[in-house]
Amino acid sequence: MTGPHGVGIGWRPEIAGFVAELPGLRFVEVIAESVPAAGPPPDALVELRQRGVTVVPHGVRLSLGGAEPVEPARVAHLAAVAELVAAPLVSEHIAFVRAGGLEAGHLLPLPRTREAVDVVCANVARAQADLPVPIALEPIAALFDWPDDELDEAAFLSEILARTDALLLLDIANVHANAVNRGTDPLALLDRLPLERVAYVHVAGGAEQGGFYHDTHTDPVPAPVLDLLTELCERHRPPAVLLERDGRYPPAPDLRAELDAVAAATGFPLVT
Amino acid sequence: MSASPADGTDPTGDRPATPDIHRPPSGSLAARQAELVAALVAGGPPPPGFAPAPLAAARAALLRKRAGEVARHWPLLAAGLAPHWPATFIEWAADRPSVGGLRDGWDLARALHARHALPALGAEELAVREAAYRYDGDAAPRRRRRPAVGRAGGAVAVQLAGRVRLLRTAR
């Protein structure tokens, strides 16, 4: 089983037919929590596997940044899905999604403090102990920051990666979103991240609303995000890049054009 | 509605830690994460030090995302309320933590029904659901094993051997 390579797309049931007909596709992600641990995976995903398409389980509910220890049952589920699809790696976020018995319903940012670095590293170590494959960690798009940040984004992420031996899942749309919303330079962040640790890259659409850039996954990928993807590849081209779309699915020609734009921005072969 | 102490939150945030095994020490990361989530999804007070505008934007984005999830479970309810969906959902949900898209929509449909504000499409969807599932408003809905009738706003649905039919549309 090879690692992710080339241009991929986030597999979702709503676009399973579209994804099945992409002739050059070699890489998809599946939301880990959407696959039952006892299997079987959705038929369309099994057919992609039989074609030799790499399937990476992408977790969204592990809450690796939660102050409480990561729940072993959630790690066991992610591990089971990795086995079911013979995944070469899994991915999750540097974020928390619940606290005090309440679900946030989305990925929330951590304070960029030494304490939070310790929390994440401890949870990643717990997860790694029970996962059959390596894990890649994805920094999120945050609409707000905590008031007591001690580290900047690059230092925070580099410290976590150095201490956990995890791979990096770099979401270039999140880099764009955070730079816009914080008024920082996205290229300065790229220059300081360990790009050789990138397992693959996410790219997704978003939109401005109420003075903030929202990483919606339901809008087209804007030109500045594609430009940033090209800037990334000029520094160090990652092995793979994956388009995420999570609703308001456009007509197939529009989605194909978006995959082609991602291929053009990265120099990877067309998959359409 | 604010989070109860049983949720591990301490809305004041800056009191000294109390010896309570159910509550993380005030000021700890666990307590501060709990305060933040309560502020975002349960109408809790904004935690000290956070810039208000970005936090409000995050809260609004979470509610919009929830509205989309509920609409996927309750497409007729959402369509019946258009163009006031998602505003209707967001107003209702602002201080109610999510219990999942299915139950959130169910609770909203019942609340609208109780104040005679449920649109016909939503009433028909609710009647069909009530006929098919037993839902006590607390735990996950369970499929009914016995024949049942569901009613909402004039709509009547009947379930026999697991098959549900809408007998009468809503007025």
PDB file of C-alpha atoms in Angstrom, chain A residues 1 6 18 20 25 38 46-47 55 61 65 68 85 111 123-125 134 175 191-192 220 222 229-230 239 252:
ATOM      1  CA  MET A   1       0.000   0.000   0.000  1.00  0.00           C
ATOM      2  CA  GLY A   6      -1.041  13.180  -6.707  1.00  0.00           C
ATOM      3  CA  PHE A  18     -18.584  11.508  -9.456  1.00  0.00           C
ATOM      4  CA  ALA A  20     -15.909   6.699  -9.039  1.00  0.00           C
ATOM      5  CA  LEU A  25      -7.644   9.197  -9.254  1.00  0.00           C
ATOM      6  CA  ALA A  38     -17.052  -3.490  12.231  1.00  0.00           C
ATOM      7  CA  VAL A  46     -14.360  -0.812  -1.577  1.00  0.00           C
ATOM      8  CA  GLU A  47     -14.441  -0.504  -5.374  1.00  0.00           C
ATOM      9  CA  VAL A  55      -7.885   5.598   1.168  1.00  0.00           C
ATOM     10  CA  ARG A  61     -13.978  13.758  16.598  1.00  0.00           C
ATOM     11  CA  GLY A  65      -6.306  18.948  21.930  1.00  0.00           C
ATOM     12  CA  GLU A  68      -8.870  15.202  29.057  1.00  0.00           C
ATOM     13  CA  VAL A  85      -9.357   0.207   4.134  1.00  0.00           C
ATOM     14  CA  PRO A 111      -4.238  28.319  23.237  1.00  0.00           C
ATOM     15  CA  ASN A 123      -2.827  12.617  23.402  1.00  0.00           C
ATOM     16  CA  VAL A 124      -0.974  12.018  20.142  1.00  0.00           C
ATOM     17  CA  ALA A 125       1.321   9.583  21.955  1.00  0.00           C
ATOM     18  CA  PRO A 134       1.390   6.727  11.239  1.00  0.00           C
ATOM     19  CA  VAL A 175      -3.186  28.832   6.210  1.00  0.00           C
ATOM     20  CA  ASP A 191       8.893  29.440   5.352  1.00  0.00           C
ATOM     21  CA  ARG A 192       9.050  28.269   8.963  1.00  0.00           C
ATOM     22  CA  PRO A 220     -15.373  27.443  -4.683  1.00  0.00           C
ATOM     23  CA  PRO A 222     -10.633  31.137  -4.301  1.00  0.00           C
ATOM     24  CA  LEU A 229      -0.675  26.232  -3.100  1.00  0.00           C
ATOM     25  CA  THR A 230       1.707  27.117  -5.927  1.00  0.00           C
ATOM     26  CA  PRO A 239       3.508  14.090  -2.232  1.00  0.00           C
ATOM     27  CA  ALA A 252     -19.752  17.711 -12.082  1.00  0.00           C
TER      28      ALA A 252
END
